[in-house]
PDB file of C-alpha atoms and ligand atoms in Angstrom:
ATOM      1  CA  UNK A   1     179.664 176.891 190.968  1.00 50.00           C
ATOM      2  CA  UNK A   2     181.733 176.781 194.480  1.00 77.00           C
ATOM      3  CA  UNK A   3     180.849 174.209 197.501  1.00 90.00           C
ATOM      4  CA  UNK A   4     177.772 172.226 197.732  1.00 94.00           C
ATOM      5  CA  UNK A   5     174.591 173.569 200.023  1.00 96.00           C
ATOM      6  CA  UNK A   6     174.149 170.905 202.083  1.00 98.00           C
ATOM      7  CA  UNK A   7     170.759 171.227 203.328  1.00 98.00           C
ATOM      8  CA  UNK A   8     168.748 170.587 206.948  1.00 98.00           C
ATOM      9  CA  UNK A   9     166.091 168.396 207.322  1.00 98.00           C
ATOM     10  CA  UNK A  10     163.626 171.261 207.145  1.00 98.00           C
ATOM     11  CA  UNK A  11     165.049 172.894 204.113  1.00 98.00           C
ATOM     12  CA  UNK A  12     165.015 168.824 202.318  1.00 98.00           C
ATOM     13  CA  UNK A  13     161.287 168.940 203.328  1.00 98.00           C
ATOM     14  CA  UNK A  14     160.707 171.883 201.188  1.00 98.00           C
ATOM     15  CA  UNK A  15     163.094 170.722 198.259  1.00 98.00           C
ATOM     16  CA  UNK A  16     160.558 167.898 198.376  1.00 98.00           C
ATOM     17  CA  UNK A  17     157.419 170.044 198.481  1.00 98.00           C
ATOM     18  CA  UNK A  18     158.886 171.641 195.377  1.00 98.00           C
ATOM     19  CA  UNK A  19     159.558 168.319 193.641  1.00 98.00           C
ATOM     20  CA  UNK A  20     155.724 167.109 194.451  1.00 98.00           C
ATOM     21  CA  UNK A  21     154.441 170.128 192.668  1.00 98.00           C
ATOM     22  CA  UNK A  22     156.566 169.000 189.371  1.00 98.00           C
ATOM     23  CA  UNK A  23     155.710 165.299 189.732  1.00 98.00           C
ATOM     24  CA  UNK A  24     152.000 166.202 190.088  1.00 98.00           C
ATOM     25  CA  UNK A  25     152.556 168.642 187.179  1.00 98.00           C
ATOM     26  CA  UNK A  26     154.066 166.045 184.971  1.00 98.00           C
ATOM     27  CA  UNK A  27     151.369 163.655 185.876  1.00 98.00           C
ATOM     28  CA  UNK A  28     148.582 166.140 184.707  1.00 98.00           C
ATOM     29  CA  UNK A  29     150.024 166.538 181.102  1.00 98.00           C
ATOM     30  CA  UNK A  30     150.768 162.601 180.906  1.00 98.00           C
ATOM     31  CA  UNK A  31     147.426 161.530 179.540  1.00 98.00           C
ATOM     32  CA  UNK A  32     147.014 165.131 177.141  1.00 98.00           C
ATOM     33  CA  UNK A  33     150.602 164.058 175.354  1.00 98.00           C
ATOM     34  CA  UNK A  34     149.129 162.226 172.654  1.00 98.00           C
ATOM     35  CA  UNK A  35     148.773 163.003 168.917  1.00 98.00           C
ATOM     36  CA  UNK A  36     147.869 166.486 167.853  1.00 98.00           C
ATOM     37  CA  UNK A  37     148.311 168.398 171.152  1.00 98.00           C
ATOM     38  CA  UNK A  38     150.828 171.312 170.944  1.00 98.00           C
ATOM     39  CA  UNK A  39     153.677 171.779 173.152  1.00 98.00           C
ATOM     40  CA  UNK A  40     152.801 175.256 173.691  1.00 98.00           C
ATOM     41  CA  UNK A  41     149.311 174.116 174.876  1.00 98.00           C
ATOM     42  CA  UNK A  42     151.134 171.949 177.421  1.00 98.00           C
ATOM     43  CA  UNK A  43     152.647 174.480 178.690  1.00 98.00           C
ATOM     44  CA  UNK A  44     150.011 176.677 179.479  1.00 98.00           C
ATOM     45  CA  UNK A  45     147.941 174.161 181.042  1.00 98.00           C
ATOM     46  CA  UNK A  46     151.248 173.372 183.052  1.00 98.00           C
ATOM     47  CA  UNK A  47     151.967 176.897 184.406  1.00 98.00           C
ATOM     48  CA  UNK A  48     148.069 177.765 185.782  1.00 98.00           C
ATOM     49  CA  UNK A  49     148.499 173.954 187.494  1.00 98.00           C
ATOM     50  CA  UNK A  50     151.783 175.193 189.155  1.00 98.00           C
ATOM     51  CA  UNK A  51     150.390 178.611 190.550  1.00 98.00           C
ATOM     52  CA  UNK A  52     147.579 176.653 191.671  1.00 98.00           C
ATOM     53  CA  UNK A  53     149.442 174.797 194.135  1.00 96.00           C
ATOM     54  CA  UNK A  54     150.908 178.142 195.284  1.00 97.00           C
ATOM     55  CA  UNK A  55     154.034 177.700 193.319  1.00 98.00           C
ATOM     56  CA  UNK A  56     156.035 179.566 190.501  1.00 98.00           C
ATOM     57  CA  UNK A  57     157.171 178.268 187.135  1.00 98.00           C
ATOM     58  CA  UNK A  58     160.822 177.373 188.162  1.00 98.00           C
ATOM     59  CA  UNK A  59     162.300 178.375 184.698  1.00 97.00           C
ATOM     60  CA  UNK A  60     160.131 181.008 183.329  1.00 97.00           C
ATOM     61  CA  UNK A  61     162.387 184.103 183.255  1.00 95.00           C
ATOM     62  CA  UNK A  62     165.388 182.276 184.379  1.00 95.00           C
ATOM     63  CA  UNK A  63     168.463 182.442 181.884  1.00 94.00           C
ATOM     64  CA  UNK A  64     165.491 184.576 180.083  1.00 94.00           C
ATOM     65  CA  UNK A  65     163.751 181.409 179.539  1.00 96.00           C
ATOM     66  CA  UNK A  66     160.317 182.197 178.288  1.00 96.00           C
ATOM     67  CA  UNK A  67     158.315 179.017 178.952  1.00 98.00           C
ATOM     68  CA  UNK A  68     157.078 177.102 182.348  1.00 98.00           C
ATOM     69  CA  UNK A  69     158.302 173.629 180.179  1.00 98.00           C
ATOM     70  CA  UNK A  70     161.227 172.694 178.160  1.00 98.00           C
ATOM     71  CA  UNK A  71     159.850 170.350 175.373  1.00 98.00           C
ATOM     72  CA  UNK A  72     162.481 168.351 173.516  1.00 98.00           C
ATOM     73  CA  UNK A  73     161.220 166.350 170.864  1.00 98.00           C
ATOM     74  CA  UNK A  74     162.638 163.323 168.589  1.00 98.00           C
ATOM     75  CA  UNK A  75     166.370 164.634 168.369  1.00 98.00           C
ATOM     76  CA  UNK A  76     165.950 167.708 170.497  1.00 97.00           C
ATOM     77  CA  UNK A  77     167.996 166.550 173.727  1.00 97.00           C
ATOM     78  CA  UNK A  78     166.927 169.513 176.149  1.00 97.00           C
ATOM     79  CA  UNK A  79     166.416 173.214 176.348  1.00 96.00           C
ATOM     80  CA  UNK A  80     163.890 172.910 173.710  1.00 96.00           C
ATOM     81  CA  UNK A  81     161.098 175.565 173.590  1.00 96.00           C
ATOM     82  CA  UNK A  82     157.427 174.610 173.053  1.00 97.00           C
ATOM     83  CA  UNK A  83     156.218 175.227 169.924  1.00 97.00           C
ATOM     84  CA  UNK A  84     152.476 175.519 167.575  1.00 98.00           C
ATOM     85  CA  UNK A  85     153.736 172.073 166.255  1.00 98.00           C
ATOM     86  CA  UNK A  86     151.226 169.766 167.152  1.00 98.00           C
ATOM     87  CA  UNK A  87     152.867 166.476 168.547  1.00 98.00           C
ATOM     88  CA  UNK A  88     152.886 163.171 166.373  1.00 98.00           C
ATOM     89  CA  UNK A  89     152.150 159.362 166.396  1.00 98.00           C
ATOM     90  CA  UNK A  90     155.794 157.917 167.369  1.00 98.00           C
ATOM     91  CA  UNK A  91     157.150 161.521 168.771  1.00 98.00           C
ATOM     92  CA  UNK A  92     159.042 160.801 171.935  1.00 98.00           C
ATOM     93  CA  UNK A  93     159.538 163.864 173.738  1.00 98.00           C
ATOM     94  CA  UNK A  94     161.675 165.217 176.763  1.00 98.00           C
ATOM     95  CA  UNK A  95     158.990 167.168 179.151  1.00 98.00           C
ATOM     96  CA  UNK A  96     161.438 169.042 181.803  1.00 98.00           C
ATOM     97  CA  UNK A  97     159.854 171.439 184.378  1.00 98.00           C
ATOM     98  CA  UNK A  98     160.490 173.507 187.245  1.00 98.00           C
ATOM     99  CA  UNK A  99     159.135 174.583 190.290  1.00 98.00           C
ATOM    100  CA  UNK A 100     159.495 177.766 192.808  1.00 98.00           C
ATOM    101  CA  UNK A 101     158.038 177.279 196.569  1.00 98.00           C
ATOM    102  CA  UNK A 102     158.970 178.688 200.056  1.00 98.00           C
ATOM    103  CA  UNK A 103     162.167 179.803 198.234  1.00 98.00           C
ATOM    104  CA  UNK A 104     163.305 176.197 197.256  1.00 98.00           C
ATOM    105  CA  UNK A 105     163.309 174.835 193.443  1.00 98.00           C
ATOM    106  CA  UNK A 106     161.807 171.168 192.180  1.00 98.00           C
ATOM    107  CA  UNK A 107     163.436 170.430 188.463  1.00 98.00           C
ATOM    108  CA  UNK A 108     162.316 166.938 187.052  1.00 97.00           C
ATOM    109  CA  UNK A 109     161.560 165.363 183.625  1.00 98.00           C
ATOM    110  CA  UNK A 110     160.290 162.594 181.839  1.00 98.00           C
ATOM    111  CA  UNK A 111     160.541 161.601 178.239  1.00 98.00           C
ATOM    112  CA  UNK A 112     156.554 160.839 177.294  1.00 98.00           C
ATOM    113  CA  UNK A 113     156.135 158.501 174.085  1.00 98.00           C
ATOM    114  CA  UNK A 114     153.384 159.782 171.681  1.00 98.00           C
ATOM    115  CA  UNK A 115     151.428 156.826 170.416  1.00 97.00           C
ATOM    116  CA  UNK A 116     152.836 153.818 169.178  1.00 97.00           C
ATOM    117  CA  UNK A 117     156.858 154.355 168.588  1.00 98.00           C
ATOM    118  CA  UNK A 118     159.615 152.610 166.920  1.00 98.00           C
ATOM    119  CA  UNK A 119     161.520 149.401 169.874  1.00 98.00           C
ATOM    120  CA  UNK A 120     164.432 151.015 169.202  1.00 98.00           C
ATOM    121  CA  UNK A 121     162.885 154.318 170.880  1.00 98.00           C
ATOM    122  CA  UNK A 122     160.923 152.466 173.171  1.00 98.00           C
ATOM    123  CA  UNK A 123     164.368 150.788 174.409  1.00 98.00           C
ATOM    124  CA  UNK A 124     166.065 154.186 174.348  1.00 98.00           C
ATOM    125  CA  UNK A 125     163.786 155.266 176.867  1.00 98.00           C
ATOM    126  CA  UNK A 126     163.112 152.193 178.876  1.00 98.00           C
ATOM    127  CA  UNK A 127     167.390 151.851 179.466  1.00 98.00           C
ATOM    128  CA  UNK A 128     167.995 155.911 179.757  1.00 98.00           C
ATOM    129  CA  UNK A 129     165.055 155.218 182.806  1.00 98.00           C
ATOM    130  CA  UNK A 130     166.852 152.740 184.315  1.00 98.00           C
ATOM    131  CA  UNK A 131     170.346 154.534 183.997  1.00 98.00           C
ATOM    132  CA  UNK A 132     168.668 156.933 186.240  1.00 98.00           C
ATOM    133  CA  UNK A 133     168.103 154.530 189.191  1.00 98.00           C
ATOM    134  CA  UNK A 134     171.344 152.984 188.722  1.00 98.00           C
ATOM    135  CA  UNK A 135     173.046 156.621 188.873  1.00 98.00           C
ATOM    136  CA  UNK A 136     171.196 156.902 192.205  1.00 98.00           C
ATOM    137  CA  UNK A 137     171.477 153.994 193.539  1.00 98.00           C
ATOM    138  CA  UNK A 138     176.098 155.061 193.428  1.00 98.00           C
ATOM    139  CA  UNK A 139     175.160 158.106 195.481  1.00 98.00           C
ATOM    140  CA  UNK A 140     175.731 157.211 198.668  1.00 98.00           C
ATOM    141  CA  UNK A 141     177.957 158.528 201.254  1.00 97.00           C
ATOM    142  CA  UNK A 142     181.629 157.364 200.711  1.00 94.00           C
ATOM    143  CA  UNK A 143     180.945 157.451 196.847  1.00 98.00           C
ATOM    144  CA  UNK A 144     181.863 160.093 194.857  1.00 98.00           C
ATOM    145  CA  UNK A 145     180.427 162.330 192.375  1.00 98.00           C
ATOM    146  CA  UNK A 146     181.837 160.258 189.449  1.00 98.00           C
ATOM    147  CA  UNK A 147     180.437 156.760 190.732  1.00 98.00           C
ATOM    148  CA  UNK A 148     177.042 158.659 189.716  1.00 98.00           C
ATOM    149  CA  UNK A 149     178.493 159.120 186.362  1.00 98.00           C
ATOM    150  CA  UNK A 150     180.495 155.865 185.758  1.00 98.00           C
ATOM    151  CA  UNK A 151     176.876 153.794 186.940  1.00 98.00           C
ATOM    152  CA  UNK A 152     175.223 156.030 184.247  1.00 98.00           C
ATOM    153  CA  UNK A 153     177.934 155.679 181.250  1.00 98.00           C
ATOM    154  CA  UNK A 154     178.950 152.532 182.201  1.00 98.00           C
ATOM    155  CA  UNK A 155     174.936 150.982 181.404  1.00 98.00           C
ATOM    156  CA  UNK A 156     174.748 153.151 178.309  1.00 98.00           C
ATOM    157  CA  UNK A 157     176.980 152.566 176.251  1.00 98.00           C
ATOM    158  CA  UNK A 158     176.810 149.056 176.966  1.00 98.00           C
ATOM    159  CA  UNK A 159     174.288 149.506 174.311  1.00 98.00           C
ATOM    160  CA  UNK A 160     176.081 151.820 172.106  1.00 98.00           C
ATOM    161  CA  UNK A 161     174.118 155.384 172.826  1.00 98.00           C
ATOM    162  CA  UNK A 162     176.088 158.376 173.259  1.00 98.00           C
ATOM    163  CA  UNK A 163     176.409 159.961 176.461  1.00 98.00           C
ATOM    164  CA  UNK A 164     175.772 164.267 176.652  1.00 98.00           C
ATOM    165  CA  UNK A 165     179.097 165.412 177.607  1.00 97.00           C
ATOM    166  CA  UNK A 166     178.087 169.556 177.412  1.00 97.00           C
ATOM    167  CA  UNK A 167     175.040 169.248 179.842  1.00 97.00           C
ATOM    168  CA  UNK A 168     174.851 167.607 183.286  1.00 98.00           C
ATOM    169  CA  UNK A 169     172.647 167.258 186.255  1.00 98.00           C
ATOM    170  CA  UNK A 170     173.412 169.702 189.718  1.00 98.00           C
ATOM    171  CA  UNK A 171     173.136 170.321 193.072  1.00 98.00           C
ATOM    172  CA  UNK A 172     169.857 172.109 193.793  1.00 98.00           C
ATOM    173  CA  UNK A 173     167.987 174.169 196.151  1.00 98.00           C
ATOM    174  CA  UNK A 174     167.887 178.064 196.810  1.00 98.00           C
ATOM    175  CA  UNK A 175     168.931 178.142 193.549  1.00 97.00           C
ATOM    176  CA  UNK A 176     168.009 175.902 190.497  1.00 97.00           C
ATOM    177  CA  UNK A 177     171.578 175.220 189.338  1.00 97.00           C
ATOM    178  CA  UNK A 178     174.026 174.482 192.796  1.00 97.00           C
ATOM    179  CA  UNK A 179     177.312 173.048 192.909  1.00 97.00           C
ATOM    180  CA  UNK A 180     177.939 170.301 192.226  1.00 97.00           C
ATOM    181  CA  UNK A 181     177.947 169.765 188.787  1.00 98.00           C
ATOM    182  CA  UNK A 182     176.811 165.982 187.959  1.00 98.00           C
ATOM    183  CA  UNK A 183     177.830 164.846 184.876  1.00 98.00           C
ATOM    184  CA  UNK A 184     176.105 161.648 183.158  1.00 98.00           C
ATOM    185  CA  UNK A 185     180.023 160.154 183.060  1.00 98.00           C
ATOM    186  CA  UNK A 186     182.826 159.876 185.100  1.00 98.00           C
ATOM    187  CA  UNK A 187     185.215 157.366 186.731  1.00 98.00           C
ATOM    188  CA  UNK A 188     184.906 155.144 189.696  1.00 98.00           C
ATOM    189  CA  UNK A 189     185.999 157.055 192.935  1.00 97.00           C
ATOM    190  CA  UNK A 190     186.490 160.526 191.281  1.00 97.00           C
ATOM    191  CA  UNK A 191     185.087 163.978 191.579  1.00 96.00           C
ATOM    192  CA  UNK A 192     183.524 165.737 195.184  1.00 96.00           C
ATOM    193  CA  UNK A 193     182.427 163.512 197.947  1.00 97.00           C
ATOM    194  CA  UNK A 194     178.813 162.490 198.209  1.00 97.00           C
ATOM    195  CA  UNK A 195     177.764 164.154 201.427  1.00 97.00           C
ATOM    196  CA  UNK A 196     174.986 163.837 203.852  1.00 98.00           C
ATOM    197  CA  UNK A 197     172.322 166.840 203.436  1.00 98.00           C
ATOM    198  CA  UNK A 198     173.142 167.211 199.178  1.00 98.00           C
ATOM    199  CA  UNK A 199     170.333 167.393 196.959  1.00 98.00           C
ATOM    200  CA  UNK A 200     171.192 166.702 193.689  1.00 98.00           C
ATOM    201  CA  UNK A 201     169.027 167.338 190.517  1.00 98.00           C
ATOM    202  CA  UNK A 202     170.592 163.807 188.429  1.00 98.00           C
ATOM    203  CA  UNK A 203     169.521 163.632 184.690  1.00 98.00           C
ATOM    204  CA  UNK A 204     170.615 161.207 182.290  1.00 98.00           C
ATOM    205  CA  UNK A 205     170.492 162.828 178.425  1.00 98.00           C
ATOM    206  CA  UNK A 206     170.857 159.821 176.418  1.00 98.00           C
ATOM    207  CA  UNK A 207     171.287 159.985 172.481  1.00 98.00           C
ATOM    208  CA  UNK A 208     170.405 156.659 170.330  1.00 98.00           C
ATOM    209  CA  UNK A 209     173.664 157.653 168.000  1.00 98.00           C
ATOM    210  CA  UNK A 210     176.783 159.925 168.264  1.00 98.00           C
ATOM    211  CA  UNK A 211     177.152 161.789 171.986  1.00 98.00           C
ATOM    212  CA  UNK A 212     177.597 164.989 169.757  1.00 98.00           C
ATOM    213  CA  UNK A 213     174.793 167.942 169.629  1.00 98.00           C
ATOM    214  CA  UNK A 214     174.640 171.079 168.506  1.00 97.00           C
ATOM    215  CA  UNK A 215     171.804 174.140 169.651  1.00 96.00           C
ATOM    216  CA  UNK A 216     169.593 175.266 167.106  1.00 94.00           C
ATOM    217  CA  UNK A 217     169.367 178.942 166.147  1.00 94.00           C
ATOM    218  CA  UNK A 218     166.496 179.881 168.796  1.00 91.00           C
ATOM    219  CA  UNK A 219     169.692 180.086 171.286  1.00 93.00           C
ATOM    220  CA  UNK A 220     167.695 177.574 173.229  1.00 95.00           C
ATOM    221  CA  UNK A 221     167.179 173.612 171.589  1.00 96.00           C
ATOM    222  CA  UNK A 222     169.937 171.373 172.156  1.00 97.00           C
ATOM    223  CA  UNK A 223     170.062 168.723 169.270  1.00 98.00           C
ATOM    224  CA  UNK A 224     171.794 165.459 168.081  1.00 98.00           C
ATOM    225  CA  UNK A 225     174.442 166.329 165.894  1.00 98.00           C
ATOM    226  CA  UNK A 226     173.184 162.957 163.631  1.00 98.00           C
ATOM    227  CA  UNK A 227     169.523 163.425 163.884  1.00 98.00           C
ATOM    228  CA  UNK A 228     168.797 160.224 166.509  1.00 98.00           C
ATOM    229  CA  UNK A 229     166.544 160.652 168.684  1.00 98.00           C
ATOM    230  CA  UNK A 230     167.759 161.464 172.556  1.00 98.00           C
ATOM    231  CA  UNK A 231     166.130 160.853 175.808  1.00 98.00           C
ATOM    232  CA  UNK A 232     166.044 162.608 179.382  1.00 98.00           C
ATOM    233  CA  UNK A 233     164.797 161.730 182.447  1.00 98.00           C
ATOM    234  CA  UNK A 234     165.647 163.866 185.961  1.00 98.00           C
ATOM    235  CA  UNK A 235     164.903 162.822 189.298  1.00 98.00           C
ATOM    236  CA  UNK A 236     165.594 165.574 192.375  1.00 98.00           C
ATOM    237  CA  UNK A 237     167.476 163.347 195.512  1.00 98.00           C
ATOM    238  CA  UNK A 238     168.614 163.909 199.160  1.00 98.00           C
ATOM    239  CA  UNK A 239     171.427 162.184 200.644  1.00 98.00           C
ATOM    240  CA  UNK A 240     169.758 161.095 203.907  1.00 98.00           C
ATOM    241  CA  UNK A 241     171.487 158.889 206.761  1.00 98.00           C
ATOM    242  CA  UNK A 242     174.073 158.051 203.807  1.00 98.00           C
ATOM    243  CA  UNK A 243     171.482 156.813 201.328  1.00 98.00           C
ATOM    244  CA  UNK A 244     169.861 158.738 198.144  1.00 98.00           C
ATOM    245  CA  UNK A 245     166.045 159.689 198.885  1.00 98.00           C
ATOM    246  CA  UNK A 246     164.121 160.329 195.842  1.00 98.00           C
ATOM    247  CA  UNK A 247     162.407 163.367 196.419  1.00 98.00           C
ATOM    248  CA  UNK A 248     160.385 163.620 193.084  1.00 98.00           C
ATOM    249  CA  UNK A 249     158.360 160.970 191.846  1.00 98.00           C
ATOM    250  CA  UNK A 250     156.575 159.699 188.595  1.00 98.00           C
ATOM    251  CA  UNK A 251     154.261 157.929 190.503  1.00 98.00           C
ATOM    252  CA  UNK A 252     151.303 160.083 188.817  1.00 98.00           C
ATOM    253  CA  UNK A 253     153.498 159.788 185.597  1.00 98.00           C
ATOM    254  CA  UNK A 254     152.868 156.356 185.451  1.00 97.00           C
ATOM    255  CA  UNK A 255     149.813 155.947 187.046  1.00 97.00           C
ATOM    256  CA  UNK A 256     147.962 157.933 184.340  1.00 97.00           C
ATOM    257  CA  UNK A 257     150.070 156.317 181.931  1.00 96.00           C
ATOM    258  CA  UNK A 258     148.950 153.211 183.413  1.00 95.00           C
ATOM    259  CA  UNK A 259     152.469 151.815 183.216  1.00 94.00           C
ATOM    260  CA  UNK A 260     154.425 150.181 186.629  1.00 92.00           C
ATOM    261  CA  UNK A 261     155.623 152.531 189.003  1.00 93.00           C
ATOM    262  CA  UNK A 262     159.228 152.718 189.016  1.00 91.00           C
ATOM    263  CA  UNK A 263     159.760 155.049 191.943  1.00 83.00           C
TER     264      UNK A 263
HETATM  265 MG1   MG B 301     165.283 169.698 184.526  1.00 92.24          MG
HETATM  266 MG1   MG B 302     168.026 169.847 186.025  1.00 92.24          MG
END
């Protein structure tokens, strides 16, 4: 990781074209996540949706990754690889996908609940949700990288979660993973400059417990070192005129989900 890309208007345009294909993506699993349904069947149906729309898996084959989704359920935080486990009644799980068009990437997530789950998971994912809006709402131009981080942590913990120190959101464009790193916690006023034409890939991994995790033995799953459960949710941005666009959306999340449309 060196400078930022900052990006044209054009090149934004396709960031965002890439981003659509994710959000639509997302929005055609939504209403399949429910009891019984396999992760691996999830992503299947996910990567012949995403060549459909003239596009490329974003992660298949990259880092070796051999799936289209990352599926991280209960305590898995990310990186988790879909399995023949059929999903259950109060399973909350981390669906995280990427997309390839015109040479630009889209990389968002949302953590689906399976049926009826415990309030204390349902409030893990309603407040790791929101940390994402307040995270954008600190990246505009004259902030810096940490303000993301600090408006993240700072909401968080308030409640006592643990905050994913090892894995952070990213700059993003030609290539999946740009500089800058974006870390879920920072201080006020630290870290590179927020600067018109970033895009910036901003993804809260929240755990209910310790901030600790550990990766399972498939090289791949990133867990909770205690067990809680952990939530993720990944937006793709632009800083445009000074102010954070979102260029993703779970608009079709939530729609099919029949839930209110956060943005
Ligand atoms: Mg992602
Ligand atoms: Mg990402």
């Amino acid at each position: 990781m060196s400078k930022p890309v900052l990006k044209t208007r054009e090149q934004i345009e396709l960031i965002r074209e890439s981003a659509l294909i994710v959000s639509k993506t997302l929005g055609m699993l939504a209403p399949l996540i429910k009891e019984g349904v396999t992760p691996k069947e999830l992503d299947k149906l996910a990567e012949e949706f995403i060549r459909d729309q003239g596009a490329e898996p974003g992660f298949l084959g990259l880092y070796g990754c051999p799936s289209t989704l990352l599926t991280s359920v209960n305590e898995a935080v990310v990186h988790g690889l879909p399995t023949d486990i059929p999903l259950k009644n109060g399973d909350i799980v981390s669906v995280d996908c990427g997309s390839l068009k015109n040479g630009f990437y889209g990389d968002h997530a949302y953590t689906f609940a399976v049926g009826e789950i415990s309030e204390d998971a349902r409030l893990l994912l309603e407040r790791t949700k929101k940390s994402l809006y307040l995270g954008i709402e600190a990246a505009v131009y004259g902030n810096r990288i940490g303000d993301i981080g600090f408006a993240i942590q700072n909401y968080t913990e308030s409640f006592n979660y643990g905050v994913v120190r090892e894995l952070v959101g990213h700059g993003l464009g030609a290539k999946m993973h740009e500089a800058p790193e974006v870390p879920n916690y920072g201080k006020r006023g630290r870290g590179k400059k927020i600067e018109e034409g970033m895009t910036l890939a901003i993804e809260p991994m929240i755990n209910m417990g310790t901030r600790r995790i550990k990766q399972l033995k498939d090289g791949w799953t990133i867990v909770t070192a205690d067990g809680k459960p952990s939530a993720h949710f990944e937006h793709d941005i632009a800083i445009i005129d000074g102010k954070p666009e979102i260029l993703s959306t779970f608009k079709y999340v939530e729609e099919a989900l029949g839930i209110p449309v956060t943005a």
